[in-house]
PDB file of C-alpha atoms and ligand atoms in Angstrom:
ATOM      1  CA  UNK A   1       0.000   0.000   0.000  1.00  0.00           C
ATOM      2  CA  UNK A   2       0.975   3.370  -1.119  1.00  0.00           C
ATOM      3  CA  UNK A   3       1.271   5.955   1.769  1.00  0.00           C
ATOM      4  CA  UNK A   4       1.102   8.910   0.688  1.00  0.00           C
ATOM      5  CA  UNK A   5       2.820  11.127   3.446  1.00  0.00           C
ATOM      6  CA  UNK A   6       5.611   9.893   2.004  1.00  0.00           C
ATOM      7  CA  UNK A   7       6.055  12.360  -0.106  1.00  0.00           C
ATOM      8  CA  UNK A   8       6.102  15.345   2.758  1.00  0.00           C
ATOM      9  CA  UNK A   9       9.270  16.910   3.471  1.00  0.00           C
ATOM     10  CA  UNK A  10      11.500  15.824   6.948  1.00  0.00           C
ATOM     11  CA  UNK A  11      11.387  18.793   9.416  1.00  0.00           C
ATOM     12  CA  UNK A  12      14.411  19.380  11.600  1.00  0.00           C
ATOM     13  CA  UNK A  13      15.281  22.235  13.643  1.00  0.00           C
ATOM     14  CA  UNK A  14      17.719  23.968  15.975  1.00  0.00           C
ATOM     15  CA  UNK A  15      18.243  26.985  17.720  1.00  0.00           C
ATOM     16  CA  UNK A  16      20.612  27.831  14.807  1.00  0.00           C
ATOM     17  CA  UNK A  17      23.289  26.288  13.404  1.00  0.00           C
ATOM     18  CA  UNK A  18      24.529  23.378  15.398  1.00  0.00           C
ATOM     19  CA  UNK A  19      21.588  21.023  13.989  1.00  0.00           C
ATOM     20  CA  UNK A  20      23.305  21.453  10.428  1.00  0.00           C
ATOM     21  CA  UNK A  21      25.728  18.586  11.709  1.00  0.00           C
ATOM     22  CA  UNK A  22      22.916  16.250  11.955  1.00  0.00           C
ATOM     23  CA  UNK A  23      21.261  17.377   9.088  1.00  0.00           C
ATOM     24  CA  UNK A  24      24.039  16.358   7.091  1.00  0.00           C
ATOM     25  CA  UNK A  25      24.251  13.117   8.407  1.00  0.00           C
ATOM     26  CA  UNK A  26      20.354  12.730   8.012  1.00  0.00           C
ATOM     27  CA  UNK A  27      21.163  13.797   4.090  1.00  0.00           C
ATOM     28  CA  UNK A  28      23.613  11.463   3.475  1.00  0.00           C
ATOM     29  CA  UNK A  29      21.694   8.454   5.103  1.00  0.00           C
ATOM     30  CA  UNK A  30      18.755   9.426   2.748  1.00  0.00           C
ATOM     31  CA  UNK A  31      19.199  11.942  -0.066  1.00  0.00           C
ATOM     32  CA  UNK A  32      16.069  11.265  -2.355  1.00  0.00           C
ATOM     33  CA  UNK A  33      14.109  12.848   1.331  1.00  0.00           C
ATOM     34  CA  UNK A  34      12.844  16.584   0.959  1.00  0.00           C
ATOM     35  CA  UNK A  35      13.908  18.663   4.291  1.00  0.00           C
ATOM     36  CA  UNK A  36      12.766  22.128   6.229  1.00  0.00           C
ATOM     37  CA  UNK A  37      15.452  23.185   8.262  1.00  0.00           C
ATOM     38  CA  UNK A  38      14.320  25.682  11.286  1.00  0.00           C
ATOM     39  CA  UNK A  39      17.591  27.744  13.220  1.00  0.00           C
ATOM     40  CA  UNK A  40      15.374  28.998  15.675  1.00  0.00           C
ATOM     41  CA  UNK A  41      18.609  32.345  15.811  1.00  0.00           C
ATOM     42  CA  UNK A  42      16.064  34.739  17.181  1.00  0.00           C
ATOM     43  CA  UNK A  43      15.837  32.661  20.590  1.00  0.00           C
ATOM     44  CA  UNK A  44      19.317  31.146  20.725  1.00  0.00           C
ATOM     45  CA  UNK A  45      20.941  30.183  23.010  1.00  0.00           C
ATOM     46  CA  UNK A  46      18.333  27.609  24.439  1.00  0.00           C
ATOM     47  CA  UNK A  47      21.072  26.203  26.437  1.00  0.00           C
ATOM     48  CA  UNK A  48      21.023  28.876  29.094  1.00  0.00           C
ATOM     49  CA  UNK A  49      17.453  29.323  29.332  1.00  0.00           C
ATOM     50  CA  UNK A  50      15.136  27.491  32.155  1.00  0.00           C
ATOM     51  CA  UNK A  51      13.524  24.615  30.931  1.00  0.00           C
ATOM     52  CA  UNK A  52       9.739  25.633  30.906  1.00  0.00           C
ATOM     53  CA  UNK A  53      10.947  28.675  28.357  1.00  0.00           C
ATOM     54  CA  UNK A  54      13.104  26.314  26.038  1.00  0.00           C
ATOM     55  CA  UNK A  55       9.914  23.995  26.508  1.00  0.00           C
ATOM     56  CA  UNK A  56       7.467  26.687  24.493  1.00  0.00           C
ATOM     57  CA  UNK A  57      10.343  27.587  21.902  1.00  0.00           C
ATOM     58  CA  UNK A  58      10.561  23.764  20.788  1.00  0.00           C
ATOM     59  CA  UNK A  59       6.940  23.646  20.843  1.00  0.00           C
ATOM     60  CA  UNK A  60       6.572  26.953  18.777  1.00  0.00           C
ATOM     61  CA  UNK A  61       9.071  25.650  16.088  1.00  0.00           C
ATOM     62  CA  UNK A  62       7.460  22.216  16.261  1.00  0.00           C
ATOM     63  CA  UNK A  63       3.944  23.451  15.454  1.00  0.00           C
ATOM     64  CA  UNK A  64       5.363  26.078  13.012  1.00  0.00           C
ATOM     65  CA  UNK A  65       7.168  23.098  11.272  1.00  0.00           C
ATOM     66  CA  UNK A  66       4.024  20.812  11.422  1.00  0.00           C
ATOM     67  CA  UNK A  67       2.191  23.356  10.214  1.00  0.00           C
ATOM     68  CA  UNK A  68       3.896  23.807   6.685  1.00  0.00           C
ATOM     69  CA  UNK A  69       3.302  19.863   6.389  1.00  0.00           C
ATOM     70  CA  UNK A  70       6.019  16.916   7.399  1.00  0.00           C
ATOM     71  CA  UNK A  71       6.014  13.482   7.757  1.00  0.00           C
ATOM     72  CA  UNK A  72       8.670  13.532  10.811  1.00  0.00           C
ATOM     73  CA  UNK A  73      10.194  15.700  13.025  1.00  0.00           C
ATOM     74  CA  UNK A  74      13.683  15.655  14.141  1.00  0.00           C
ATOM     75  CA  UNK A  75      14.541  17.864  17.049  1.00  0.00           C
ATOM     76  CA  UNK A  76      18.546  18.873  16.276  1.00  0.00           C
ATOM     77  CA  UNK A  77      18.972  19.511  19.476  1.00  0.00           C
ATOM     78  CA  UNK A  78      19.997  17.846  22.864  1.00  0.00           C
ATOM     79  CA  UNK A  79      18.681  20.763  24.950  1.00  0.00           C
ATOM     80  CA  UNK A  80      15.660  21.193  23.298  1.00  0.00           C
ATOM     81  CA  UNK A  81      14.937  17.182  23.634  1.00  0.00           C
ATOM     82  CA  UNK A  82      15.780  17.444  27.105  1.00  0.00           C
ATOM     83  CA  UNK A  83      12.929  20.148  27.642  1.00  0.00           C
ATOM     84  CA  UNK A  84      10.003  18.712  25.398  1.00  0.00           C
ATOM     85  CA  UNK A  85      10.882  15.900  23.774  1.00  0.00           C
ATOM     86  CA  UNK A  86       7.562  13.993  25.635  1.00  0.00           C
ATOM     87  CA  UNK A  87       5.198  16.822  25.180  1.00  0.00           C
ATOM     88  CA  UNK A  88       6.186  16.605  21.227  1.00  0.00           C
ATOM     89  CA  UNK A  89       6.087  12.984  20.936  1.00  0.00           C
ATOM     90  CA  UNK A  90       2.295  13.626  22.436  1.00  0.00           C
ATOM     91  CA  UNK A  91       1.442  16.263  20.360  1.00  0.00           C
ATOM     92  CA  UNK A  92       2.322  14.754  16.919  1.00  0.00           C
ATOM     93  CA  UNK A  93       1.130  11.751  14.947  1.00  0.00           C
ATOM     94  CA  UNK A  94       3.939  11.617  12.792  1.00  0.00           C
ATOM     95  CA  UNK A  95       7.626  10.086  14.555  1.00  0.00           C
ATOM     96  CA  UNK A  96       9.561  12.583  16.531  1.00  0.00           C
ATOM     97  CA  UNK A  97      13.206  11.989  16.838  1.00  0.00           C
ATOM     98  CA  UNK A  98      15.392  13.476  19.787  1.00  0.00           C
ATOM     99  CA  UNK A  99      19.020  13.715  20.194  1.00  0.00           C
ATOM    100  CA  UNK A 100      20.989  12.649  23.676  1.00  0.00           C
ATOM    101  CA  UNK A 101      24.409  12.543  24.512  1.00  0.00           C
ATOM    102  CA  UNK A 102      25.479   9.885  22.980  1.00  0.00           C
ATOM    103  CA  UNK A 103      27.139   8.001  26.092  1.00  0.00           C
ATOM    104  CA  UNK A 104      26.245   4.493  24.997  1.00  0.00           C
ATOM    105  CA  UNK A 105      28.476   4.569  22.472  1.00  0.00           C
ATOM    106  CA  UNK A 106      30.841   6.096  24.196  1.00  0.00           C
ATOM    107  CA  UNK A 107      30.489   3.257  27.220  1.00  0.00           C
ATOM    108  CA  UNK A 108      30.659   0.650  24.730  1.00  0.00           C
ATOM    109  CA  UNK A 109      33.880   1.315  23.821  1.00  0.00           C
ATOM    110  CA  UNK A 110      34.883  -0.410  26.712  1.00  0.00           C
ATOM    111  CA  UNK A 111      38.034   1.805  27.285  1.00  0.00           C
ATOM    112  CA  UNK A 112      39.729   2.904  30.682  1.00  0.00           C
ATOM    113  CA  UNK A 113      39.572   6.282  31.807  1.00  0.00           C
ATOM    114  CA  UNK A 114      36.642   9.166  32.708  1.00  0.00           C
ATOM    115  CA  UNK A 115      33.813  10.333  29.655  1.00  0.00           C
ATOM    116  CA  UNK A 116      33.208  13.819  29.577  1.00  0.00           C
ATOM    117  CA  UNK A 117      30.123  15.324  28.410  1.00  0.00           C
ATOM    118  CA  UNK A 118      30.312  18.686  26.744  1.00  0.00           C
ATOM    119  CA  UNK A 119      26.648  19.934  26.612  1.00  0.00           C
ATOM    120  CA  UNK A 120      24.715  23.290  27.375  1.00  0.00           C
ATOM    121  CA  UNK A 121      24.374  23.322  31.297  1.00  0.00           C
ATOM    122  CA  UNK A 122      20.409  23.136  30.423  1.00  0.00           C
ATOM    123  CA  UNK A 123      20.788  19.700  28.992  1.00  0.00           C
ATOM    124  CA  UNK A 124      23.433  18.343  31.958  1.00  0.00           C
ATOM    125  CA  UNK A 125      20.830  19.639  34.849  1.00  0.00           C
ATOM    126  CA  UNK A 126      18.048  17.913  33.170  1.00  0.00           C
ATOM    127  CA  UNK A 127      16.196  14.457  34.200  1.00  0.00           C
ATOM    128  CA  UNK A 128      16.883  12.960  31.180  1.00  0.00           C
ATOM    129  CA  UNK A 129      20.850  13.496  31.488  1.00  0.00           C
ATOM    130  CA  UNK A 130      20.682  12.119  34.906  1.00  0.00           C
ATOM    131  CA  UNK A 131      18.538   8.850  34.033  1.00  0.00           C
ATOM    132  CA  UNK A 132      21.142   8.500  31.403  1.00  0.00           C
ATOM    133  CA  UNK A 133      24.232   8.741  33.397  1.00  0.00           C
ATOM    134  CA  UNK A 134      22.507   6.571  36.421  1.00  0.00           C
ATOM    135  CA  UNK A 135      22.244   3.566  33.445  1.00  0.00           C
ATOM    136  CA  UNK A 136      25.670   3.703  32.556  1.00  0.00           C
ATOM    137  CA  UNK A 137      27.739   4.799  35.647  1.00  0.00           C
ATOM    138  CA  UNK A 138      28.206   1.859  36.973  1.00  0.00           C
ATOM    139  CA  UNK A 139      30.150   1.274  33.444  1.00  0.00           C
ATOM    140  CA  UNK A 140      32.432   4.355  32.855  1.00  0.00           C
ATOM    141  CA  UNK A 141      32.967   7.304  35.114  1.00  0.00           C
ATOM    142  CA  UNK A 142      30.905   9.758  33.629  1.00  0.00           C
ATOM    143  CA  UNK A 143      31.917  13.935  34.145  1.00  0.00           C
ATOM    144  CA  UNK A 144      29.522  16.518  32.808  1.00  0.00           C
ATOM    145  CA  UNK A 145      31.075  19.402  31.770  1.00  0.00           C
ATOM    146  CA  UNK A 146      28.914  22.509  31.016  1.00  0.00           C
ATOM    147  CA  UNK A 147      29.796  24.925  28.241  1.00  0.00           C
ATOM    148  CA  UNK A 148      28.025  28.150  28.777  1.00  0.00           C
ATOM    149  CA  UNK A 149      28.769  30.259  26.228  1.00  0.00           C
ATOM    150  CA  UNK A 150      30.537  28.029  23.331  1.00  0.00           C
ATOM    151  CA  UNK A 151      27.285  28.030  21.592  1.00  0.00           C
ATOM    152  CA  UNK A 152      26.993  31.990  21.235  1.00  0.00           C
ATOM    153  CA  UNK A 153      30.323  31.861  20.115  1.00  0.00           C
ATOM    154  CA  UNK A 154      29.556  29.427  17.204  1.00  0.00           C
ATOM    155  CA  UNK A 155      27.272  30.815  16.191  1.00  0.00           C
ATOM    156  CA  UNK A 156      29.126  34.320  15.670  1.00  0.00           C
ATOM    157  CA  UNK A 157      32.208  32.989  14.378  1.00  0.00           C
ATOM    158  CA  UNK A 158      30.932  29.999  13.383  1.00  0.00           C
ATOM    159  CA  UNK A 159      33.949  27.011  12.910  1.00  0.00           C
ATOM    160  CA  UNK A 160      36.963  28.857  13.628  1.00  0.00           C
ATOM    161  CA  UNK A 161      38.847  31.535  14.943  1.00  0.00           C
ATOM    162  CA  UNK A 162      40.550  33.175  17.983  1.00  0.00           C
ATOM    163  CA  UNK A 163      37.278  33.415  20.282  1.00  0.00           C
ATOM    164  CA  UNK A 164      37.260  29.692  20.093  1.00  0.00           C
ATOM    165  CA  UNK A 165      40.589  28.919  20.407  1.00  0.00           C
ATOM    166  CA  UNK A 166      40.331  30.939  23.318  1.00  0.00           C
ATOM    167  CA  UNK A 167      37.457  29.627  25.247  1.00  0.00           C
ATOM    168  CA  UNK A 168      38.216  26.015  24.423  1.00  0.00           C
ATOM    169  CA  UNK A 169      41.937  26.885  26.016  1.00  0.00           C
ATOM    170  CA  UNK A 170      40.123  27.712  28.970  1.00  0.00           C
ATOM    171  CA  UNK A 171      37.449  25.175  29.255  1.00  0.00           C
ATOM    172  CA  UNK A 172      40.055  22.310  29.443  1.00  0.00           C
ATOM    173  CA  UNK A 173      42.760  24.365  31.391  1.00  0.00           C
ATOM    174  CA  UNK A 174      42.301  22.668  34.584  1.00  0.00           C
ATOM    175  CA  UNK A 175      41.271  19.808  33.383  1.00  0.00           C
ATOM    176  CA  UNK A 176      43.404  16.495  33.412  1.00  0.00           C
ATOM    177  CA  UNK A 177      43.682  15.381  30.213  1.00  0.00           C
ATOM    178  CA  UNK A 178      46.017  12.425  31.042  1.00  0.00           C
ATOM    179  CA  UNK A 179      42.425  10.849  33.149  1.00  0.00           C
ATOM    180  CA  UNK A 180      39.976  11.229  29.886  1.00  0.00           C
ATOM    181  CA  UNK A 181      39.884   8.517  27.273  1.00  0.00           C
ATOM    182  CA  UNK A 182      36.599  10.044  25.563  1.00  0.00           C
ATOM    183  CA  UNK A 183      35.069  13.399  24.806  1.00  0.00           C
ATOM    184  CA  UNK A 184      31.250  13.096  24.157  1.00  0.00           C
ATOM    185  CA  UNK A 185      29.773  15.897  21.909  1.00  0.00           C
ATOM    186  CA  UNK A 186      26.162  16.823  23.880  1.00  0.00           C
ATOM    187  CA  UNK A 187      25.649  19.405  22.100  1.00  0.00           C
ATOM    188  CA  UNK A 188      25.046  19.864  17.863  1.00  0.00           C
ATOM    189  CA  UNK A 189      26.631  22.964  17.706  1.00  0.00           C
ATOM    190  CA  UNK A 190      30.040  21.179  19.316  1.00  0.00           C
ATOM    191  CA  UNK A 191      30.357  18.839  16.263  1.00  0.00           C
ATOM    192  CA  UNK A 192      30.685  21.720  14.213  1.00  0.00           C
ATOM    193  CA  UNK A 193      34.136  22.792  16.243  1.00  0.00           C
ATOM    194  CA  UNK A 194      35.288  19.121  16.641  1.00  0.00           C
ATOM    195  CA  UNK A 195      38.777  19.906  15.268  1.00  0.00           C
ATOM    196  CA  UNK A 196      39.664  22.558  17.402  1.00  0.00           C
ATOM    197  CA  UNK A 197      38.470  20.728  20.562  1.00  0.00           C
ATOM    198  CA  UNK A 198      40.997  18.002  19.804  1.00  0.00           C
ATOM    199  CA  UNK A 199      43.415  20.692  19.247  1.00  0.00           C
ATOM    200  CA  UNK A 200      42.379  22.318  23.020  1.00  0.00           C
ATOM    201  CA  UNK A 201      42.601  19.145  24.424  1.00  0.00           C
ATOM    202  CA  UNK A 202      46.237  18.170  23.012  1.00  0.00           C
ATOM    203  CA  UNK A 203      46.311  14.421  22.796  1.00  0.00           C
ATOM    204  CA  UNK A 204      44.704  11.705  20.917  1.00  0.00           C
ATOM    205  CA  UNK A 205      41.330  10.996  22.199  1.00  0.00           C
ATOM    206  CA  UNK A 206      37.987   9.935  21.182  1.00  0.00           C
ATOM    207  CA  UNK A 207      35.522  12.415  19.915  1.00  0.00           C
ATOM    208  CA  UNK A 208      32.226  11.199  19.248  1.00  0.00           C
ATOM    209  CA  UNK A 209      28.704  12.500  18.754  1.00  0.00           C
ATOM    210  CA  UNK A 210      25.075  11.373  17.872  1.00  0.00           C
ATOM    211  CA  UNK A 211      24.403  12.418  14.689  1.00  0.00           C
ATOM    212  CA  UNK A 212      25.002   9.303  12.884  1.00  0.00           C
ATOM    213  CA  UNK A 213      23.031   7.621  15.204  1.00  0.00           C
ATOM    214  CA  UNK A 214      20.126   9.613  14.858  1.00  0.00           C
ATOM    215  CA  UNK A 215      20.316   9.753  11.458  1.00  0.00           C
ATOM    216  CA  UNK A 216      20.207   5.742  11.270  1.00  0.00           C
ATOM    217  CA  UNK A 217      17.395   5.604  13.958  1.00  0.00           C
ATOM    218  CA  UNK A 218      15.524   8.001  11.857  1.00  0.00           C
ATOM    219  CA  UNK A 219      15.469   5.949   8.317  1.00  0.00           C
ATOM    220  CA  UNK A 220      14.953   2.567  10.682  1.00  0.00           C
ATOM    221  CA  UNK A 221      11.499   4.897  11.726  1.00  0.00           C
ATOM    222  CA  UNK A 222      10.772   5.923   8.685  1.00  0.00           C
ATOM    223  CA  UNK A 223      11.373   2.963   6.876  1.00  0.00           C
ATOM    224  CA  UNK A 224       9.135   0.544   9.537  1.00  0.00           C
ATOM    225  CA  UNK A 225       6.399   3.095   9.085  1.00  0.00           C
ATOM    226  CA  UNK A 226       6.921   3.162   5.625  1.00  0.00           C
ATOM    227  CA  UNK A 227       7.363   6.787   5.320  1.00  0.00           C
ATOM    228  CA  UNK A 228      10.366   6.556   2.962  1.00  0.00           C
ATOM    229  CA  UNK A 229      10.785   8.418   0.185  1.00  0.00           C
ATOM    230  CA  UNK A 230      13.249   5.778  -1.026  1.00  0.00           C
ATOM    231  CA  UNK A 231      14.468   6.299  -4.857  1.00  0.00           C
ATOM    232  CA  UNK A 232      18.373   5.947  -3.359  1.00  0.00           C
ATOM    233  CA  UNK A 233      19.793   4.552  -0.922  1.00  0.00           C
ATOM    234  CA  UNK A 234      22.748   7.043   0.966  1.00  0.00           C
ATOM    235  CA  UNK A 235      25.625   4.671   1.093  1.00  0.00           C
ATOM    236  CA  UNK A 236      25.331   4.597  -3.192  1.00  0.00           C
ATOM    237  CA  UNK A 237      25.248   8.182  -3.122  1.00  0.00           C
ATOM    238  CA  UNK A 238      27.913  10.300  -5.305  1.00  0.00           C
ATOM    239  CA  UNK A 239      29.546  12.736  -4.184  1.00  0.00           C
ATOM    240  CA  UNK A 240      28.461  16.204  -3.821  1.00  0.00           C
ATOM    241  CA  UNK A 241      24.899  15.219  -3.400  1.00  0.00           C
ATOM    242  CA  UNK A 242      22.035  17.750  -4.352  1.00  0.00           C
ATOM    243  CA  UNK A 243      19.956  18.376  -1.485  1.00  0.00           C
ATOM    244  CA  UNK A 244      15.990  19.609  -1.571  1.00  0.00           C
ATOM    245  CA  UNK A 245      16.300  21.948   1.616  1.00  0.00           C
ATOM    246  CA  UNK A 246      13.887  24.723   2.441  1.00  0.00           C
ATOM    247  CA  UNK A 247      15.688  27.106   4.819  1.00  0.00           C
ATOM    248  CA  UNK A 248      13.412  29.130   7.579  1.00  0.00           C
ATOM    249  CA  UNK A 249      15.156  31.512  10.503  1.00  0.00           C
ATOM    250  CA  UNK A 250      13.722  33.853  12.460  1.00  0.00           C
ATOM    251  CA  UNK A 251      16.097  36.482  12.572  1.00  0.00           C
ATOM    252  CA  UNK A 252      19.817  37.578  11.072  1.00  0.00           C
ATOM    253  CA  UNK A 253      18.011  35.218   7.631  1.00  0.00           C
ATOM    254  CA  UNK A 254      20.731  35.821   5.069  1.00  0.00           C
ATOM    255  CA  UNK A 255      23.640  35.440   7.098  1.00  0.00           C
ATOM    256  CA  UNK A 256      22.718  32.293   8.968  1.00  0.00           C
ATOM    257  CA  UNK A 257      21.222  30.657   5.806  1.00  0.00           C
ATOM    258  CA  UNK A 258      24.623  31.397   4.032  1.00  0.00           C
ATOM    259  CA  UNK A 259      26.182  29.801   6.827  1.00  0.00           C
ATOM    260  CA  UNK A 260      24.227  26.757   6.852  1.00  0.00           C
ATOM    261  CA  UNK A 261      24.459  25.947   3.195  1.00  0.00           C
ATOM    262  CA  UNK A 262      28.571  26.402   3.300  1.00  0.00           C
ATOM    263  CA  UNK A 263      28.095  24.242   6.707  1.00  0.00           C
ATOM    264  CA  UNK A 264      26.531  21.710   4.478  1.00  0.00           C
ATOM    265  CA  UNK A 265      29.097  22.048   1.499  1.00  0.00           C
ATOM    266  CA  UNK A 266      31.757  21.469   3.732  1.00  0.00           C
ATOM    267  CA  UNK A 267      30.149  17.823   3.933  1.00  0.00           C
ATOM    268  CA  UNK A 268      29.628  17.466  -0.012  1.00  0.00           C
ATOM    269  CA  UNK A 269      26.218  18.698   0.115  1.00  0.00           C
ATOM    270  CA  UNK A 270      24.979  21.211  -2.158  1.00  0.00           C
ATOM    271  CA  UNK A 271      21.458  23.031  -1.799  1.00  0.00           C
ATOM    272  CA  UNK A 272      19.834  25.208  -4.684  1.00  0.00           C
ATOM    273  CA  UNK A 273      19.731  28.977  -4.244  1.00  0.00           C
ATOM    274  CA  UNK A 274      15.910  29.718  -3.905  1.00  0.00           C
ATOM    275  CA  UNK A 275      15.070  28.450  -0.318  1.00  0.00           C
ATOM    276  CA  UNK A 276      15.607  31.090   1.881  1.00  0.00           C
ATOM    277  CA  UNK A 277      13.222  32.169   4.141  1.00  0.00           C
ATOM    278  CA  UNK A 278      12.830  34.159   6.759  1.00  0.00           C
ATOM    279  CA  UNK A 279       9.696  33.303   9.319  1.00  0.00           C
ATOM    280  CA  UNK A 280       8.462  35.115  12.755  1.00  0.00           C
ATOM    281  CA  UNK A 281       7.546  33.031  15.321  1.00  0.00           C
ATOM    282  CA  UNK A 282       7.075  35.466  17.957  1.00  0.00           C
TER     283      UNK A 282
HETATM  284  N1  DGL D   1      22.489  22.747  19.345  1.00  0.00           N
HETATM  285  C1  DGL D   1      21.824  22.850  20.612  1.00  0.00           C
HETATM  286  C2  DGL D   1      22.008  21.564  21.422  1.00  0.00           C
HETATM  287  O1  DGL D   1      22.261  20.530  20.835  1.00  0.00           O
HETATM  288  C3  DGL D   1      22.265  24.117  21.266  1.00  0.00           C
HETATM  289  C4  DGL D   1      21.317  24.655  22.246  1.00  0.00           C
HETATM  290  C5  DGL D   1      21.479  26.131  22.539  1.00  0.00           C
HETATM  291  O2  DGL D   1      20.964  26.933  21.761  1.00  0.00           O
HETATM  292  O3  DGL D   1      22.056  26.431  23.585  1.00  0.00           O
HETATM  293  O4  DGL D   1      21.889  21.520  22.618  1.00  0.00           O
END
């Protein structure tokens, strides 16, 4: 049997430009899928926020994604998840896919030494962090390490430069490196400055993040409800692929969208020209 919301685009949004990292994955795991990408810019950071307030911004660019018609919803964002991610799975017939810190992975790589968490301090103080560490401490000693302020910084100087040379120097500082055998990435916009953490921390470690994860997690979803749009199949996919992306921010449009698209070259993606838009959802 046909089904015919199959056809509807994938929504996925941020708070800006940190849920680019898992769009790309998401593209490259399935690039015959039509996408609306939200960066939420007007009300970043979320990280810093209190949760009830980051609560009604996810639900606000939910509904305003649902409302231009998808088939799925995948919230970019660990802090945002951490906030809503049960009121949206309520809300919404269609799947919803949420991002954690991806610490399973990280504990099953069965090595010796402490995992630290980078996330917003939102997403380490939340319930969902600490259900997740209480699973897997008795595994791995788990630190949380709250980065108040990296994501602001991203998202002005987006991959590189002095600012985050600077505050990465200071985040790991007086930290002891020699202890740590894995960094986990809690946060979207991190995996867009993955490089120059390793380069802050100064020795060979493992970086890791969940945006391969959720990408696979969300074509297993799609594909048991058939939902997929599936012409191609990503790992036959040549190189750069063409991507169907409509663009929406809510504020600073042309600058972010040029961002995201270069953000998404950078990974062999291309996106046509026309899709920028710029949306208030005040
Ligand atoms: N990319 C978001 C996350 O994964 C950043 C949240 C923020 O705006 O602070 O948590």
């Amino acid at each position: 049997m046909i089904n015919h919301s199959a056809k509807l685009p994938i929504g996925v949004f941020d708070s800006g430009v940190g849920g680019i990292s898992v769009l790309a994955e998401i593209i490259k795991a399935l690039p015959s899928e039509e996408f609306i990408y939200f960066a939420d810019t007007l009300n970043s950071p979320y990280g810093v926020k209190p949760e009830n307030a980051i609560r009604s911004l996810a639900i606000k660019a939910a509904d305003f994604l649902s409302n231009l018609g998808i088939k799925s919803l995948v919230v970019a964002c660990n802090t945002a998840t951490s906030a809503a991610i049960s009121e949206l799975r309520e809300m919404y017939n269609f799947p919803v896919i949420g991002m954690e810190p991806a610490i399973k992975p990280a504990v099953g790589l069965g090595l010796k030494g402490k995992i630290l968490v980078m996330a917003t301090p939102l997403t380490l103080k939340s319930k969902k962090f600490k259900e997740l560490v209480y699973n897997y401490k008795h595994l791995s000693e788990i630190v949380p390490l709250p980065c108040a302020g990296l994501v602001e910084i991203i998202e002005r100087c987006n991959t590189n430069g002095r600012e985050i040379e600077e505050y990465l120097f200071n985040l790991f500082c007086p930290i002891n490196k020699e202890k740590i055998s894995t960094i986990v990435l809690g946060c979207t916009h991190y995996v867009l400055v993955k490089q120059e953490i390793i380069k802050a921390v100064g020795k060979s470690i493992n970086v890791i993040d969940g945006n391969y994860g959720t990408a696979r997690h969300l074509k297993s979803v799609l594909q048991n409800e058939r939902l997929l749009n599936n012409v191609i199949d990503g790992s036959d996919t040549l190189m750069p692929i063409k991507a169907n992306v409509r663009f929406y921010v809510s504020e600073n449009e042309k600058e972010v969208i040029m961002t995201c698209k270069r953000l998404l070259q950078n990974e062999g993606i291309n996106c046509e020209e026309k899709n920028l838009n710029y949306v208030n959802t005040q």
